[in-house]
């Protein structure tokens, strides 16, 4: 086609990002059509800070592409969002996590599962109906579910999302602000946004042993949150030394590799519930 009798060799290595994205979206679509083949939820333990006792889990999506193998959610979630597939996939994630939570509450009635939401899902007109019906069908009290949304999105669409969050809280769900400290927001969001839990981003744990800023930041945010009636969860605690330092700040919950990596349902039960 290019003329002059030339021949070109195709190599995957020269696939541009754009082409890779297009291909991945097609594979995502195919996985979804085949009843979410290749999709799975992993669960990472969330512990009570003072005791280290497992009190809940965050559901984290995993996807095995039949062509490219395991793809990080940091790559496939944005693709689901760009293609609009997040609406369907997000429903599957929510429903799967709710049904799992129901099974785990038979052993521990107060066990919570935290579910990540994309702002696109929240802005769907049937979002509130969907979450309500899903917990009702699973016979699970909404109080066992925490929905997480990143700080940046809470700021961007603040007014609309605030109204929806007030409704979702009135149904009994808890709301968590994810990745706190990474956005451009002022501390005012802590006062104005209807969230029950603030999740401090893992980047603030990295420095707690080396510099005083991160440790002070954590103590300061915990004090501020408690003052306005919010609980705090700290992500990214990886070592015993980090745990010892941050535990003193009086925060409620911790999530991090020190207490456990995300694992599949069976492994979660074996390790943390039996
Ligand atoms: P996130 O919501 O902030 O989830 C926490 C991420 O930090 C997870 O990465 C988890 O494996 C990782 N992590 C947990 N503890 C530690 C630690 O101690 N050290 C370090 N370095 N990392 C830790 P993962 O599973 O790769 O997920 C990445 C992101 O993808 C999530 O960040 C979330 O924004 C998004 N995501 C994952 N699953 C879903 C989903 O079901 N729906 C939506 N909308 N987004 C999701
Ligand atoms: Ca999260
Ligand atoms: Ca986070
Ligand atoms: Ca670290």
Tab-separated table of C-alpha atoms and ligand atoms in Angstrom:
chain	number	residue	atom	x	y	z
A	1	UNK	CA	0.000	0.000	0.000
A	2	UNK	CA	2.869	2.369	0.673
A	3	UNK	CA	4.237	1.787	-2.868
A	4	UNK	CA	7.816	1.168	-4.042
A	5	UNK	CA	7.511	-2.544	-3.168
A	6	UNK	CA	8.340	-1.880	0.445
A	7	UNK	CA	7.516	-4.270	3.222
A	8	UNK	CA	6.991	-3.354	6.868
A	9	UNK	CA	7.336	-5.610	9.889
A	10	UNK	CA	4.852	-5.163	12.697
A	11	UNK	CA	6.266	-5.236	16.189
A	12	UNK	CA	4.365	-4.958	19.439
A	13	UNK	CA	7.217	-2.920	20.838
A	14	UNK	CA	6.409	-0.050	18.531
A	15	UNK	CA	2.733	0.033	19.359
A	16	UNK	CA	2.069	3.548	20.480
A	17	UNK	CA	0.267	4.189	23.727
A	18	UNK	CA	-2.808	5.165	21.807
A	19	UNK	CA	-2.929	1.886	19.935
A	20	UNK	CA	-2.344	-0.085	23.126
A	21	UNK	CA	-5.202	1.814	24.776
A	22	UNK	CA	-7.547	1.058	21.884
A	23	UNK	CA	-6.667	-2.615	21.986
A	24	UNK	CA	-7.045	-2.821	25.750
A	25	UNK	CA	-10.486	-1.214	25.555
A	26	UNK	CA	-11.540	-3.889	23.050
A	27	UNK	CA	-10.273	-6.632	25.359
A	28	UNK	CA	-12.006	-4.996	28.315
A	29	UNK	CA	-15.245	-4.902	26.350
A	30	UNK	CA	-14.834	-8.555	25.441
A	31	UNK	CA	-14.138	-9.550	29.067
A	32	UNK	CA	-17.258	-7.707	30.186
A	33	UNK	CA	-19.369	-9.355	27.473
A	34	UNK	CA	-18.076	-12.760	28.605
A	35	UNK	CA	-19.535	-12.207	32.058
A	36	UNK	CA	-16.491	-10.415	33.437
A	37	UNK	CA	-14.052	-13.146	32.503
A	38	UNK	CA	-10.608	-12.154	33.754
A	39	UNK	CA	-12.022	-9.693	36.297
A	40	UNK	CA	-11.643	-10.352	39.986
A	41	UNK	CA	-11.798	-8.454	43.249
A	42	UNK	CA	-8.910	-8.561	45.690
A	43	UNK	CA	-9.342	-7.525	49.297
A	44	UNK	CA	-6.848	-5.718	51.488
A	45	UNK	CA	-7.312	-5.837	55.272
A	46	UNK	CA	-8.107	-2.665	57.181
A	47	UNK	CA	-7.138	-2.834	60.834
A	48	UNK	CA	-8.095	-0.986	63.977
A	49	UNK	CA	-5.046	1.211	64.594
A	50	UNK	CA	-4.772	0.664	68.334
A	51	UNK	CA	-4.974	-3.146	68.255
A	52	UNK	CA	-4.109	-4.307	64.741
A	53	UNK	CA	-7.384	-6.259	64.623
A	54	UNK	CA	-8.876	-6.722	61.132
A	55	UNK	CA	-12.163	-4.826	61.010
A	56	UNK	CA	-12.783	-4.550	57.287
A	57	UNK	CA	-11.379	-4.724	53.783
A	58	UNK	CA	-10.995	-2.535	50.718
A	59	UNK	CA	-12.110	-4.179	47.468
A	60	UNK	CA	-9.572	-3.645	44.683
A	61	UNK	CA	-10.275	-4.608	41.077
A	62	UNK	CA	-7.937	-6.919	39.163
A	63	UNK	CA	-8.011	-7.744	35.464
A	64	UNK	CA	-6.187	-10.417	33.523
A	65	UNK	CA	-6.192	-9.540	29.820
A	66	UNK	CA	-6.142	-12.619	27.609
A	67	UNK	CA	-3.519	-10.992	25.398
A	68	UNK	CA	-1.388	-8.783	27.656
A	69	UNK	CA	-1.732	-10.623	30.973
A	70	UNK	CA	-2.265	-8.884	34.282
A	71	UNK	CA	-2.948	-5.144	33.889
A	72	UNK	CA	-2.779	-2.676	36.778
A	73	UNK	CA	-5.994	-0.923	37.829
A	74	UNK	CA	-4.021	2.321	37.477
A	75	UNK	CA	-4.107	1.555	33.746
A	76	UNK	CA	-7.441	-0.174	33.170
A	77	UNK	CA	-9.694	1.922	35.438
A	78	UNK	CA	-8.971	5.131	33.442
A	79	UNK	CA	-9.643	3.169	30.229
A	80	UNK	CA	-12.964	1.944	31.580
A	81	UNK	CA	-13.753	5.559	32.419
A	82	UNK	CA	-12.767	6.958	29.020
A	83	UNK	CA	-14.767	4.316	27.181
A	84	UNK	CA	-17.833	4.578	29.407
A	85	UNK	CA	-17.523	0.897	30.308
A	86	UNK	CA	-17.003	1.898	33.953
A	87	UNK	CA	-20.763	2.206	34.357
A	88	UNK	CA	-21.340	-1.513	33.772
A	89	UNK	CA	-18.057	-2.689	35.274
A	90	UNK	CA	-18.565	-0.472	38.313
A	91	UNK	CA	-21.943	-2.081	38.921
A	92	UNK	CA	-20.385	-5.522	38.761
A	93	UNK	CA	-17.643	-4.441	41.196
A	94	UNK	CA	-20.161	-2.941	43.598
A	95	UNK	CA	-22.481	-5.949	43.512
A	96	UNK	CA	-19.654	-8.472	43.881
A	97	UNK	CA	-18.182	-6.587	46.856
A	98	UNK	CA	-21.598	-6.257	48.529
A	99	UNK	CA	-22.304	-9.986	48.176
A	100	UNK	CA	-18.864	-10.794	49.576
A	101	UNK	CA	-19.391	-8.455	52.494
A	102	UNK	CA	-22.698	-10.176	53.240
A	103	UNK	CA	-20.913	-13.533	53.565
A	104	UNK	CA	-18.222	-12.095	55.828
A	105	UNK	CA	-20.714	-10.385	58.134
A	106	UNK	CA	-21.968	-13.844	59.112
A	107	UNK	CA	-18.695	-14.207	61.052
A	108	UNK	CA	-18.380	-10.610	62.188
A	109	UNK	CA	-21.487	-8.459	62.095
A	110	UNK	CA	-19.644	-5.160	62.020
A	111	UNK	CA	-17.249	-6.113	59.195
A	112	UNK	CA	-17.081	-3.402	56.526
A	113	UNK	CA	-16.103	-3.507	52.865
A	114	UNK	CA	-14.886	-0.305	51.197
A	115	UNK	CA	-15.664	0.088	47.507
A	116	UNK	CA	-13.973	2.550	45.146
A	117	UNK	CA	-16.285	4.586	42.967
A	118	UNK	CA	-15.596	6.556	39.851
A	119	UNK	CA	-17.252	9.989	39.659
A	120	UNK	CA	-18.924	8.853	36.411
A	121	UNK	CA	-20.808	6.196	38.349
A	122	UNK	CA	-21.955	8.664	40.977
A	123	UNK	CA	-23.268	11.083	38.385
A	124	UNK	CA	-25.401	8.395	36.691
A	125	UNK	CA	-29.108	9.146	37.251
A	126	UNK	CA	-29.820	5.653	38.617
A	127	UNK	CA	-26.819	5.534	40.961
A	128	UNK	CA	-28.714	5.958	44.238
A	129	UNK	CA	-31.412	3.484	43.210
A	130	UNK	CA	-28.774	1.008	42.163
A	131	UNK	CA	-26.812	1.039	45.422
A	132	UNK	CA	-29.992	0.878	47.467
A	133	UNK	CA	-31.393	-2.093	45.530
A	134	UNK	CA	-28.058	-3.900	45.598
A	135	UNK	CA	-27.728	-3.901	49.393
A	136	UNK	CA	-31.422	-4.708	49.798
A	137	UNK	CA	-31.176	-7.702	47.478
A	138	UNK	CA	-28.141	-8.943	49.379
A	139	UNK	CA	-29.964	-8.360	52.704
A	140	UNK	CA	-26.950	-6.378	53.896
A	141	UNK	CA	-27.300	-3.300	56.110
A	142	UNK	CA	-25.888	-0.293	54.260
A	143	UNK	CA	-23.829	0.457	57.380
A	144	UNK	CA	-21.459	-2.362	56.406
A	145	UNK	CA	-20.461	-0.572	53.185
A	146	UNK	CA	-18.069	2.347	52.776
A	147	UNK	CA	-17.864	4.095	49.416
A	148	UNK	CA	-14.581	5.778	48.489
A	149	UNK	CA	-14.049	8.699	46.164
A	150	UNK	CA	-10.792	10.549	45.562
A	151	UNK	CA	-10.235	13.963	47.010
A	152	UNK	CA	-9.647	15.577	43.616
A	153	UNK	CA	-13.056	14.554	42.317
A	154	UNK	CA	-14.773	15.680	45.465
A	155	UNK	CA	-13.380	19.122	44.861
A	156	UNK	CA	-14.033	19.274	41.121
A	157	UNK	CA	-17.712	18.403	41.165
A	158	UNK	CA	-18.253	19.522	44.699
A	159	UNK	CA	-21.822	20.755	44.659
A	160	UNK	CA	-23.379	17.904	42.755
A	161	UNK	CA	-21.406	15.250	44.574
A	162	UNK	CA	-22.122	16.795	47.968
A	163	UNK	CA	-25.843	16.416	47.377
A	164	UNK	CA	-25.494	12.800	46.283
A	165	UNK	CA	-23.265	11.980	49.247
A	166	UNK	CA	-25.740	13.446	51.679
A	167	UNK	CA	-28.356	11.107	50.233
A	168	UNK	CA	-26.106	8.070	50.284
A	169	UNK	CA	-25.214	8.796	53.921
A	170	UNK	CA	-28.875	9.091	54.807
A	171	UNK	CA	-29.342	5.549	53.440
A	172	UNK	CA	-26.767	4.349	55.981
A	173	UNK	CA	-23.622	4.036	53.850
A	174	UNK	CA	-20.366	5.621	55.016
A	175	UNK	CA	-18.384	7.833	52.680
A	176	UNK	CA	-14.578	8.009	52.584
A	177	UNK	CA	-12.437	10.669	50.949
A	178	UNK	CA	-9.591	8.776	49.287
A	179	UNK	CA	-5.983	9.925	48.726
A	180	UNK	CA	-6.316	12.914	51.031
A	181	UNK	CA	-3.406	15.320	50.794
A	182	UNK	CA	-2.578	14.722	47.142
A	183	UNK	CA	-5.005	17.157	45.499
A	184	UNK	CA	-5.039	20.895	45.335
A	185	UNK	CA	-7.853	21.295	47.778
A	186	UNK	CA	-7.721	23.520	50.772
A	187	UNK	CA	-8.377	22.090	54.198
A	188	UNK	CA	-11.859	23.571	53.868
A	189	UNK	CA	-13.065	20.416	52.103
A	190	UNK	CA	-12.776	18.650	55.446
A	191	UNK	CA	-15.354	21.011	56.840
A	192	UNK	CA	-17.735	21.207	53.898
A	193	UNK	CA	-17.837	17.771	52.310
A	194	UNK	CA	-20.125	15.124	53.771
A	195	UNK	CA	-17.597	12.369	54.390
A	196	UNK	CA	-17.312	10.118	57.425
A	197	UNK	CA	-13.767	8.900	56.889
A	198	UNK	CA	-10.659	10.630	55.577
A	199	UNK	CA	-8.040	8.344	54.055
A	200	UNK	CA	-4.614	9.975	54.250
A	201	UNK	CA	-2.589	9.152	51.161
A	202	UNK	CA	0.246	6.671	51.419
A	203	UNK	CA	2.879	9.193	50.322
A	204	UNK	CA	2.726	10.753	53.802
A	205	UNK	CA	3.876	7.547	55.466
A	206	UNK	CA	7.058	7.322	53.425
A	207	UNK	CA	8.721	10.129	55.337
A	208	UNK	CA	7.576	9.523	58.905
A	209	UNK	CA	10.899	8.039	59.936
A	210	UNK	CA	13.084	10.572	58.150
A	211	UNK	CA	11.480	13.966	58.362
A	212	UNK	CA	9.232	15.557	60.880
A	213	UNK	CA	6.841	17.065	58.312
A	214	UNK	CA	5.014	13.867	57.425
A	215	UNK	CA	4.572	12.788	61.046
A	216	UNK	CA	3.342	16.255	61.973
A	217	UNK	CA	1.013	16.344	58.954
A	218	UNK	CA	-0.582	13.075	60.013
A	219	UNK	CA	-1.020	14.197	63.639
A	220	UNK	CA	-2.416	17.523	62.465
A	221	UNK	CA	-4.939	16.009	60.033
A	222	UNK	CA	-6.066	13.488	62.648
A	223	UNK	CA	-6.666	16.264	65.187
A	224	UNK	CA	-8.503	18.381	62.629
A	225	UNK	CA	-10.679	15.468	61.465
A	226	UNK	CA	-11.587	14.481	64.999
A	227	UNK	CA	-12.547	18.062	65.685
A	228	UNK	CA	-15.105	17.957	62.865
A	229	UNK	CA	-16.305	14.443	63.724
A	230	UNK	CA	-14.542	12.438	61.031
A	231	UNK	CA	-12.558	9.237	61.371
A	232	UNK	CA	-9.126	8.766	59.846
A	233	UNK	CA	-7.640	5.841	57.960
A	234	UNK	CA	-3.977	5.879	57.012
A	235	UNK	CA	-2.828	4.039	53.912
A	236	UNK	CA	0.610	2.698	53.071
A	237	UNK	CA	1.990	1.543	56.427
A	238	UNK	CA	4.655	-0.957	55.399
A	239	UNK	CA	6.878	-1.531	58.442
A	240	UNK	CA	6.656	-2.071	62.193
A	241	UNK	CA	8.634	1.143	62.714
A	242	UNK	CA	6.119	3.146	60.639
A	243	UNK	CA	3.256	1.570	62.559
A	244	UNK	CA	4.808	2.482	65.912
A	245	UNK	CA	5.188	6.120	64.887
A	246	UNK	CA	1.768	6.683	63.323
A	247	UNK	CA	-0.206	4.763	65.938
A	248	UNK	CA	0.511	7.544	68.432
A	249	UNK	CA	-1.508	10.049	66.419
A	250	UNK	CA	-4.773	8.518	67.622
A	251	UNK	CA	-6.121	7.643	64.173
A	252	UNK	CA	-8.797	4.960	63.853
A	253	UNK	CA	-7.737	2.694	60.997
A	254	UNK	CA	-4.675	1.582	59.096
A	255	UNK	CA	-4.292	-0.126	55.754
A	256	UNK	CA	-0.915	-1.163	54.386
A	257	UNK	CA	1.429	-3.956	53.402
A	258	UNK	CA	2.603	-4.298	57.027
A	259	UNK	CA	-0.825	-5.714	57.871
A	260	UNK	CA	-1.429	-7.371	54.525
A	261	UNK	CA	-1.344	-7.046	50.736
A	262	UNK	CA	-4.538	-7.260	48.700
A	263	UNK	CA	-5.405	-10.943	48.169
A	264	UNK	CA	-8.247	-12.906	46.644
A	265	UNK	CA	-11.357	-13.897	48.581
A	266	UNK	CA	-10.163	-17.378	49.589
A	267	UNK	CA	-6.825	-16.141	50.824
A	268	UNK	CA	-8.440	-13.279	52.698
A	269	UNK	CA	-10.633	-15.721	54.594
A	270	UNK	CA	-7.782	-18.066	55.362
A	271	UNK	CA	-5.486	-15.352	56.614
A	272	UNK	CA	-7.736	-12.888	58.366
A	273	UNK	CA	-11.042	-14.502	59.199
A	274	UNK	CA	-10.318	-18.079	60.268
B	1	LIG	P1	-6.438	3.288	45.981
B	1	LIG	O1	-7.937	3.311	46.049
B	1	LIG	O2	-5.705	4.377	46.654
B	1	LIG	O3	-6.018	1.863	46.554
B	1	LIG	C1	-4.866	1.640	47.325
B	1	LIG	C2	-3.723	1.165	46.461
B	1	LIG	O4	-2.537	1.186	47.258
B	1	LIG	C3	-3.889	-0.270	45.975
B	1	LIG	O5	-3.268	-0.364	44.709
B	1	LIG	C4	-3.106	-1.043	47.033
B	1	LIG	O6	-2.629	-2.291	46.572
B	1	LIG	C5	-1.961	-0.098	47.290
B	1	LIG	N1	-1.373	-0.275	48.630
B	1	LIG	C6	-1.990	-0.720	49.741
B	1	LIG	N2	-1.130	-0.751	50.792
B	1	LIG	C7	0.053	-0.303	50.339
B	1	LIG	C8	1.351	-0.111	50.964
B	1	LIG	O7	1.557	-0.351	52.139
B	1	LIG	N3	2.340	0.393	50.160
B	1	LIG	C9	2.134	0.681	48.836
B	1	LIG	N4	3.158	1.156	48.133
B	1	LIG	N5	0.933	0.497	48.219
B	1	LIG	C10	-0.088	0.015	48.967
B	1	LIG	P2	-4.013	-1.032	43.452
B	1	LIG	O8	-4.812	-2.219	43.894
B	1	LIG	O9	-2.987	-1.225	42.395
B	1	LIG	O10	-5.056	0.060	42.995
B	1	LIG	C11	-4.630	1.269	42.448
B	1	LIG	C12	-5.764	2.236	42.280
B	1	LIG	O11	-6.684	1.802	41.272
B	1	LIG	C13	-6.620	2.410	43.527
B	1	LIG	O12	-5.960	3.265	44.443
B	1	LIG	C14	-7.887	2.991	42.934
B	1	LIG	O13	-7.737	4.370	42.703
B	1	LIG	C15	-7.974	2.270	41.598
B	1	LIG	N6	-8.901	1.132	41.745
B	1	LIG	C16	-8.654	-0.142	42.134
B	1	LIG	N7	-9.778	-0.876	42.143
B	1	LIG	C17	-10.781	-0.039	41.766
B	1	LIG	C18	-12.206	-0.192	41.585
B	1	LIG	O14	-12.787	-1.266	41.835
B	1	LIG	N8	-12.902	0.911	41.159
B	1	LIG	C19	-12.298	2.108	40.928
B	1	LIG	N9	-13.056	3.144	40.509
B	1	LIG	N10	-10.970	2.301	41.107
B	1	LIG	C20	-10.224	1.238	41.520
B	2	LIG	CA1	-9.371	3.522	47.609
B	3	LIG	CA1	-5.927	5.729	48.385
B	4	LIG	CA1	6.949	3.357	52.864
